Coordinates of C-alpha atoms in Angstrom, one line a residue:
M1 CA 0.0 0.0 0.0
S2 CA 1.3 3.4 -0.9
P3 CA 2.1 5.6 2.1
A4 CA -0.5 8.3 2.8
F5 CA 0.4 11.9 1.9
D6 CA 0.1 14.5 4.6
D7 CA -0.6 17.7 2.7
T8 CA 0.5 19.7 5.8
T9 CA 4.0 18.7 5.0
I10 CA 4.0 19.6 1.4
G11 CA 6.3 22.6 0.7
S12 CA 7.6 22.6 4.3
G13 CA 11.3 22.8 5.1
P14 CA 14.1 24.1 2.9
P15 CA 14.4 23.1 -0.7
P16 CA 16.7 20.1 -1.3
H17 CA 19.4 22.2 -2.8
E18 CA 19.5 24.7 0.0
P19 CA 21.8 24.2 3.0
P20 CA 20.3 23.7 6.5
G21 CA 19.0 26.9 8.0
G22 CA 17.5 28.1 4.7
Q23 CA 20.5 30.3 3.7
V24 CA 21.2 30.2 -0.1
R25 CA 24.8 30.8 -1.3
R26 CA 24.7 33.1 -4.3
S27 CA 27.5 34.0 -6.7
T28 CA 28.7 37.6 -6.4
R29 CA 28.7 37.8 -10.3
P30 CA 25.3 37.9 -11.9
A31 CA 24.5 34.6 -13.6
A32 CA 23.5 36.2 -16.9
A33 CA 26.6 38.5 -17.1
R34 CA 29.0 36.1 -18.9
P35 CA 26.5 34.8 -21.4
T36 CA 25.4 38.3 -22.2
R37 CA 28.9 39.6 -22.7
R38 CA 29.7 36.6 -24.9
R39 CA 26.7 37.2 -27.0
R40 CA 27.7 40.9 -27.4
I41 CA 31.2 39.9 -28.5
L42 CA 29.8 37.3 -31.0
R43 CA 27.3 39.9 -32.3
L44 CA 30.1 42.5 -32.7
A45 CA 32.3 39.9 -34.5
G46 CA 29.5 39.0 -36.8
L47 CA 28.8 42.6 -37.6
L48 CA 32.4 43.3 -38.4
I49 CA 32.5 40.3 -40.7
A50 CA 29.4 41.4 -42.5
V51 CA 30.8 44.9 -42.9
V52 CA 34.1 43.5 -44.4
L53 CA 32.1 41.3 -46.7
L54 CA 29.8 44.1 -47.8
A55 CA 32.8 46.4 -48.4
A56 CA 34.6 43.7 -50.4
V57 CA 31.5 43.0 -52.5
G58 CA 31.0 46.8 -52.9
T59 CA 34.6 47.3 -54.0
Y60 CA 34.3 44.4 -56.5
V61 CA 31.1 45.8 -58.0
W62 CA 32.6 49.3 -58.2
A63 CA 35.9 48.1 -59.7
D64 CA 34.1 45.9 -62.2
T65 CA 32.1 48.8 -63.5
K66 CA 35.3 50.8 -64.1
L67 CA 36.6 48.4 -66.7
E68 CA 36.4 49.6 -70.3
R69 CA 35.3 46.4 -72.1
Q70 CA 35.7 47.6 -75.7
V71 CA 37.2 44.6 -77.4
D72 CA 35.1 41.7 -78.6
L73 CA 37.4 38.8 -79.3
G74 CA 34.5 36.5 -79.9
K75 CA 33.7 38.3 -83.2
L76 CA 37.2 37.8 -84.7
A77 CA 37.4 35.4 -87.6
D78 CA 39.8 32.6 -88.5
R79 CA 41.2 32.2 -85.1
P80 CA 43.7 29.4 -84.1
P81 CA 42.5 26.7 -81.6
L82 CA 42.6 27.4 -77.9
G83 CA 45.7 25.4 -77.1
R84 CA 46.7 24.9 -73.5
G85 CA 47.2 27.5 -70.8
T86 CA 46.1 31.1 -71.1
N87 CA 47.5 33.8 -73.3
Y88 CA 47.1 37.5 -72.4
L89 CA 48.0 40.2 -74.8
I90 CA 49.3 43.3 -73.0
V91 CA 49.4 46.4 -75.1
G92 CA 51.0 49.7 -74.1
S93 CA 49.6 52.4 -76.3
D94 CA 50.8 55.9 -76.9
S95 CA 47.2 57.3 -76.3
R96 CA 47.5 60.7 -74.8
A97 CA 43.8 60.8 -73.8
G98 CA 43.3 62.5 -70.4
L99 CA 46.6 64.5 -70.6
S100 CA 46.7 68.2 -70.5
E101 CA 49.1 70.3 -72.6
K102 CA 51.3 70.7 -69.5
D103 CA 51.3 66.9 -69.0
L104 CA 52.3 66.3 -72.6
K105 CA 55.3 68.6 -72.1
D106 CA 56.3 67.2 -68.7
L107 CA 56.1 63.7 -70.0
H108 CA 57.9 64.4 -73.3
A109 CA 54.9 62.8 -74.9
G110 CA 54.5 65.1 -77.9
G111 CA 51.4 65.0 -80.0
S112 CA 48.0 66.0 -78.7
A113 CA 45.5 64.6 -76.3
D114 CA 43.0 63.8 -79.1
A115 CA 45.6 62.2 -81.4
G116 CA 45.0 58.6 -82.4
R117 CA 46.7 55.8 -80.5
R118 CA 49.5 53.5 -81.6
T119 CA 51.3 50.6 -79.9
D120 CA 54.5 51.3 -77.9
S121 CA 54.7 47.7 -76.6
M122 CA 53.2 44.3 -77.2
I123 CA 53.7 41.5 -74.7
V124 CA 52.1 38.0 -74.8
L125 CA 51.9 36.7 -71.3
H126 CA 51.5 32.9 -71.2
T127 CA 50.4 31.2 -68.0
G128 CA 50.2 27.4 -67.5
A129 CA 51.6 24.4 -65.9
H130 CA 55.2 25.5 -66.2
G131 CA 55.0 29.0 -64.8
T132 CA 54.7 32.3 -66.7
T133 CA 56.4 33.4 -69.9
M134 CA 56.5 37.1 -70.9
L135 CA 57.1 37.3 -74.6
S136 CA 57.7 40.7 -76.2
L137 CA 56.9 41.2 -79.9
P138 CA 58.9 44.1 -81.4
R139 CA 56.6 46.7 -82.8
D140 CA 58.6 46.8 -86.1
S141 CA 58.3 43.0 -86.6
W142 CA 57.8 42.1 -90.3
V143 CA 54.6 40.1 -90.4
T144 CA 51.6 39.3 -92.5
V145 CA 48.6 41.4 -91.6
P146 CA 45.3 39.5 -92.3
P147 CA 42.5 41.2 -94.2
Y148 CA 41.0 44.1 -92.2
I149 CA 38.5 46.9 -92.3
R150 CA 39.4 50.5 -91.5
P151 CA 36.9 51.4 -88.8
E152 CA 36.7 55.1 -89.7
T153 CA 36.0 54.5 -93.4
G154 CA 34.6 51.0 -93.6
K155 CA 37.0 50.2 -96.5
H156 CA 38.2 46.6 -96.8
Y157 CA 41.9 45.8 -97.2
A158 CA 43.5 42.5 -98.4
A159 CA 46.2 40.6 -96.5
S160 CA 49.6 42.2 -96.8
K161 CA 53.1 42.3 -95.4
N162 CA 53.7 45.1 -92.9
K163 CA 55.1 46.0 -89.5
L164 CA 53.3 44.6 -86.5
N165 CA 52.3 48.0 -85.1
A166 CA 50.7 48.9 -88.4
A167 CA 47.9 46.4 -87.7
F168 CA 47.0 48.4 -84.6
S169 CA 47.3 51.9 -86.1
L170 CA 45.3 50.9 -89.2
G171 CA 42.5 48.9 -87.6
G172 CA 42.7 48.9 -83.8
P173 CA 42.8 46.0 -81.3
G174 CA 40.9 43.5 -83.5
P175 CA 43.4 43.4 -86.4
L176 CA 46.3 43.5 -84.0
V177 CA 45.0 40.4 -82.2
R178 CA 44.3 38.6 -85.5
T179 CA 47.8 39.5 -86.8
I180 CA 49.5 38.1 -83.7
E181 CA 47.4 35.0 -83.8
R182 CA 48.1 34.4 -87.5
N183 CA 51.9 34.8 -87.1
T184 CA 52.3 32.9 -83.9
G185 CA 49.5 30.4 -83.9
L186 CA 48.7 31.4 -80.3
H187 CA 45.1 31.9 -79.3
I188 CA 44.8 35.2 -77.4
G189 CA 42.4 34.6 -74.5
H190 CA 42.3 38.2 -73.1
Y191 CA 43.3 41.7 -74.2
T192 CA 44.6 44.5 -71.9
E193 CA 45.6 48.0 -73.1
I194 CA 46.7 51.0 -71.2
G195 CA 47.7 54.5 -72.3
F196 CA 50.1 57.1 -71.0
S197 CA 47.7 58.7 -68.5
G198 CA 46.7 55.4 -66.9
F199 CA 50.2 54.1 -66.7
V200 CA 51.4 57.3 -64.9
G201 CA 48.4 57.3 -62.6
I202 CA 48.9 53.7 -61.4
V203 CA 52.6 54.2 -60.7
D204 CA 52.0 57.4 -58.7
A205 CA 49.0 55.9 -56.9
V206 CA 51.1 53.0 -55.5
G207 CA 53.8 55.4 -54.3
G208 CA 56.4 54.6 -57.1
V209 CA 58.0 51.4 -58.2
P210 CA 61.6 50.4 -57.1
I211 CA 63.9 49.2 -59.8
C212 CA 67.6 48.7 -60.1
L213 CA 69.7 49.6 -63.2
D214 CA 73.1 48.1 -64.2
K215 CA 74.0 51.2 -66.2
D216 CA 73.2 54.9 -66.5
V217 CA 70.1 55.6 -68.6
K218 CA 69.9 59.0 -70.4
D219 CA 67.6 59.6 -73.3
E220 CA 66.8 63.1 -74.6
K221 CA 63.6 62.1 -76.5
S222 CA 61.9 60.4 -73.5
G223 CA 63.4 62.7 -71.0
E224 CA 64.9 59.9 -68.9
N225 CA 68.1 60.6 -66.9
L226 CA 68.9 57.9 -64.3
T227 CA 72.2 56.8 -62.9
K228 CA 73.3 53.2 -62.3
G229 CA 71.9 51.7 -59.1
C230 CA 68.5 51.4 -57.5
H231 CA 65.7 54.0 -57.8
T232 CA 62.0 54.4 -57.0
L233 CA 60.4 55.6 -60.2
D234 CA 57.4 57.9 -60.1
G235 CA 54.9 58.0 -62.9
R236 CA 56.8 60.4 -65.1
T237 CA 60.2 58.7 -64.8
A238 CA 58.6 55.2 -65.2
L239 CA 57.0 56.2 -68.4
A240 CA 60.3 57.6 -69.7
F241 CA 62.0 54.4 -68.7
V242 CA 59.7 52.1 -70.6
R243 CA 59.6 54.3 -73.7
Q244 CA 63.3 55.0 -74.1
R245 CA 65.2 53.0 -76.7
H246 CA 67.7 55.3 -78.4
Q247 CA 70.4 54.7 -75.9
E248 CA 69.8 50.9 -75.9
A249 CA 72.4 49.0 -77.9
R250 CA 69.7 46.6 -79.1
G251 CA 67.0 49.3 -79.8
D252 CA 63.5 47.9 -79.5
L253 CA 64.7 44.6 -78.1
G254 CA 66.4 46.4 -75.2
R255 CA 63.3 48.5 -74.6
S256 CA 61.2 45.4 -74.5
Q257 CA 63.4 43.9 -71.8
N258 CA 63.0 47.1 -69.8
Q259 CA 59.2 47.0 -70.2
Q260 CA 59.0 43.4 -69.0
K261 CA 61.3 44.2 -66.0
F262 CA 59.2 47.2 -65.0
L263 CA 55.8 45.5 -65.4
A264 CA 57.0 42.6 -63.2
A265 CA 58.2 45.1 -60.6
L266 CA 54.9 47.0 -60.7
A267 CA 52.9 43.8 -60.2
H268 CA 55.2 42.9 -57.3
K269 CA 54.7 46.4 -55.7
T270 CA 50.9 46.4 -56.0
A271 CA 50.8 43.0 -54.3
T272 CA 52.7 44.1 -51.2
P273 CA 50.8 44.4 -47.9
G274 CA 51.6 48.1 -47.6
V275 CA 49.6 48.7 -50.8
L276 CA 46.9 46.0 -50.5
L277 CA 45.9 46.8 -46.9
D278 CA 46.0 50.5 -47.2
P279 CA 42.6 51.9 -48.5
S280 CA 44.3 55.3 -49.2
T281 CA 46.5 53.5 -51.7
V282 CA 44.2 50.8 -53.0
Y283 CA 41.3 53.0 -54.1
P284 CA 43.4 55.6 -55.9
A285 CA 45.5 52.9 -57.6
M286 CA 42.4 51.0 -58.7
S287 CA 40.7 54.2 -59.9
A288 CA 43.8 55.4 -61.8
G289 CA 44.3 52.1 -63.5
L290 CA 40.8 50.7 -64.1
G291 CA 39.4 53.9 -65.5
T292 CA 41.9 54.0 -68.3
L293 CA 42.3 50.3 -68.9
I294 CA 40.8 48.9 -72.2
V295 CA 40.0 45.2 -72.0
D296 CA 38.1 42.5 -73.9
K297 CA 34.4 41.9 -73.2
D298 CA 35.0 38.7 -71.3
M299 CA 37.7 40.1 -69.0
S300 CA 36.7 39.9 -65.3
L301 CA 38.5 41.2 -62.2
W302 CA 39.4 37.6 -61.5
N303 CA 41.2 37.4 -64.8
L304 CA 42.9 40.7 -64.2
T305 CA 44.0 39.6 -60.8
S306 CA 45.4 36.4 -62.3
L307 CA 47.3 38.5 -64.9
F308 CA 49.0 40.5 -62.1
E309 CA 49.7 37.4 -60.1
A310 CA 51.4 35.9 -63.1
M311 CA 53.6 39.0 -63.6
K312 CA 54.4 39.0 -59.9
K313 CA 55.6 35.4 -60.2
V314 CA 58.0 36.4 -62.9
S315 CA 59.7 38.9 -60.6
A316 CA 60.0 36.2 -58.0
G317 CA 61.8 33.9 -60.5
N318 CA 58.9 31.6 -61.4
G319 CA 58.9 32.5 -65.1
K320 CA 60.8 33.8 -68.0
R321 CA 61.1 37.1 -69.8
L322 CA 61.9 36.7 -73.5
N323 CA 62.0 38.6 -76.8
V324 CA 60.8 36.7 -79.9
P325 CA 64.0 35.2 -81.5
V326 CA 65.3 37.6 -84.2
S327 CA 67.5 37.1 -87.2
S328 CA 67.8 40.7 -88.3
M329 CA 67.2 44.1 -86.7
G330 CA 67.6 46.0 -89.9
F331 CA 65.6 44.0 -92.4
A332 CA 65.0 46.1 -95.6
T333 CA 61.3 46.2 -96.6
S334 CA 59.0 48.3 -98.7
K335 CA 57.9 49.9 -95.4
G336 CA 61.4 50.8 -94.3
S337 CA 63.8 49.0 -91.9
A338 CA 62.0 46.2 -89.9
V339 CA 62.7 43.4 -87.5
K340 CA 62.8 39.9 -89.0
W341 CA 62.1 36.9 -86.8
D342 CA 64.3 33.9 -86.7
V343 CA 61.7 31.5 -88.2
P344 CA 62.9 28.1 -87.0
R345 CA 63.5 29.2 -83.4
S346 CA 60.4 31.4 -83.2
E347 CA 58.2 28.6 -84.5
Q348 CA 59.7 26.2 -81.9
L349 CA 59.0 28.8 -79.2
F350 CA 55.4 29.3 -80.3
A351 CA 54.8 25.6 -80.4
E352 CA 56.1 25.2 -76.8
L353 CA 53.7 27.9 -75.7
R354 CA 50.7 26.6 -77.6
N355 CA 51.1 23.1 -76.1
D356 CA 52.1 24.5 -72.6
R357 CA 55.4 22.8 -72.6
P358 CA 58.5 24.0 -70.8
V359 CA 60.1 26.8 -72.8
T360 CA 63.5 25.8 -74.0
V361 CA 64.1 28.5 -76.7
G362 CA 66.1 31.4 -75.4
T363 CA 66.7 34.8 -77.0
K364 CA 69.7 35.3 -79.3
H365 CA 71.7 38.3 -78.0

C-alpha cells in the first residue's frame, strides 16, 4: 500500500538544494553576465565580418564597372584553336587621352590629347603548368597582316606584309590580335591595353616602383636621366624608362626587356601588404588604373588579378622574360627597316607555348 500523503508537510522545510538553515549561497557575479557579454562579442564579430564582406562586394562591383570592355574577341574570324594554358595580350599604347598640354610637355609625350593611339609595346603573357612566360613582340616586326576593315572608313583591305604595329594603327585591337594569332598560332584569351595617362596614374598611386639599373640611362627624347643603381620611379620617370630606346644598344629589343622588367616590378609592388591593406593607396590605384584600362568583353576582375599574379611570379623567379627570336634588326622592306624573326627558333617557341610545354628556346643576343 502506498504511504499516505500528509498535505500539511508539502512545501515545508528548505528546498533540497539549500543548506540547512534556509540560507542560499549566491555568486557575487550575476548569472547572466558572462553569457550576455559573450553574446555581445559574437554579435560584434558577426557585424564586423558582415561589414568587411559588404565592403569587399561593394569594392568588387565598383571596380568591375570601371573596366572599359571595348574589345570583342568573340567576333574575330579565322582564329587558331585554344591550345593549353592562357595567353594574355598586354598592349601599351601611346594614347594621350586624359593628358593636358602641360602633362604632354612634362612627360615628353609630344602629339596632342586627341591624337590617335599606336602601340608602344606588345607582350604576350602565357600562364600554364610551367609558370609564366612574358614574350615581347617588337613593334617593327615584319609580319603578315590579315584582311581588315578601316573602322573610320569601312573600307576593306586585303592581307599584306607590314610592320606589326601597323595592324593596330590601321584597324585597332581586333586586327592586332588577328595579326599576332596568325603569325604565332597562339590563341589570345584576353586583351589588356593602357595608355600614357593610366600608366602614370597607377605608378604614382602605389607610391612609385623600385627598380635597379646596371648602367646609366639617359635619353633626350623620352626625358629619362637615371644613374646606375636602385631608384624608386614615379609615374613620369617610369613612363620615360619604358619608352626610351635610343640609348639601348639593341634598340626595341632592349626597350622590350625594360618594359618586362618594369611590369613585373609594378605587379610585385601592387601585391605588397603596404599597398593591398591601405585603403588610401588601394582605391586611388584602382581608380587610376581601371578607368583607363581597355580590356576584352570577357575580362573579369578575377582574370585581371590572375594576370597581375602571373607577372608578380616572374619577378620572383617563377617564369621567363623573352623577346621573340630575331635574325635581323635592320631587315630592308617596302615599309622601311624592320625586325625579321628567326623563323625556325620562333616557330619552336610558339609551339612550346601553344602546347604549354617548358620553354627551351632562349633569345639570341
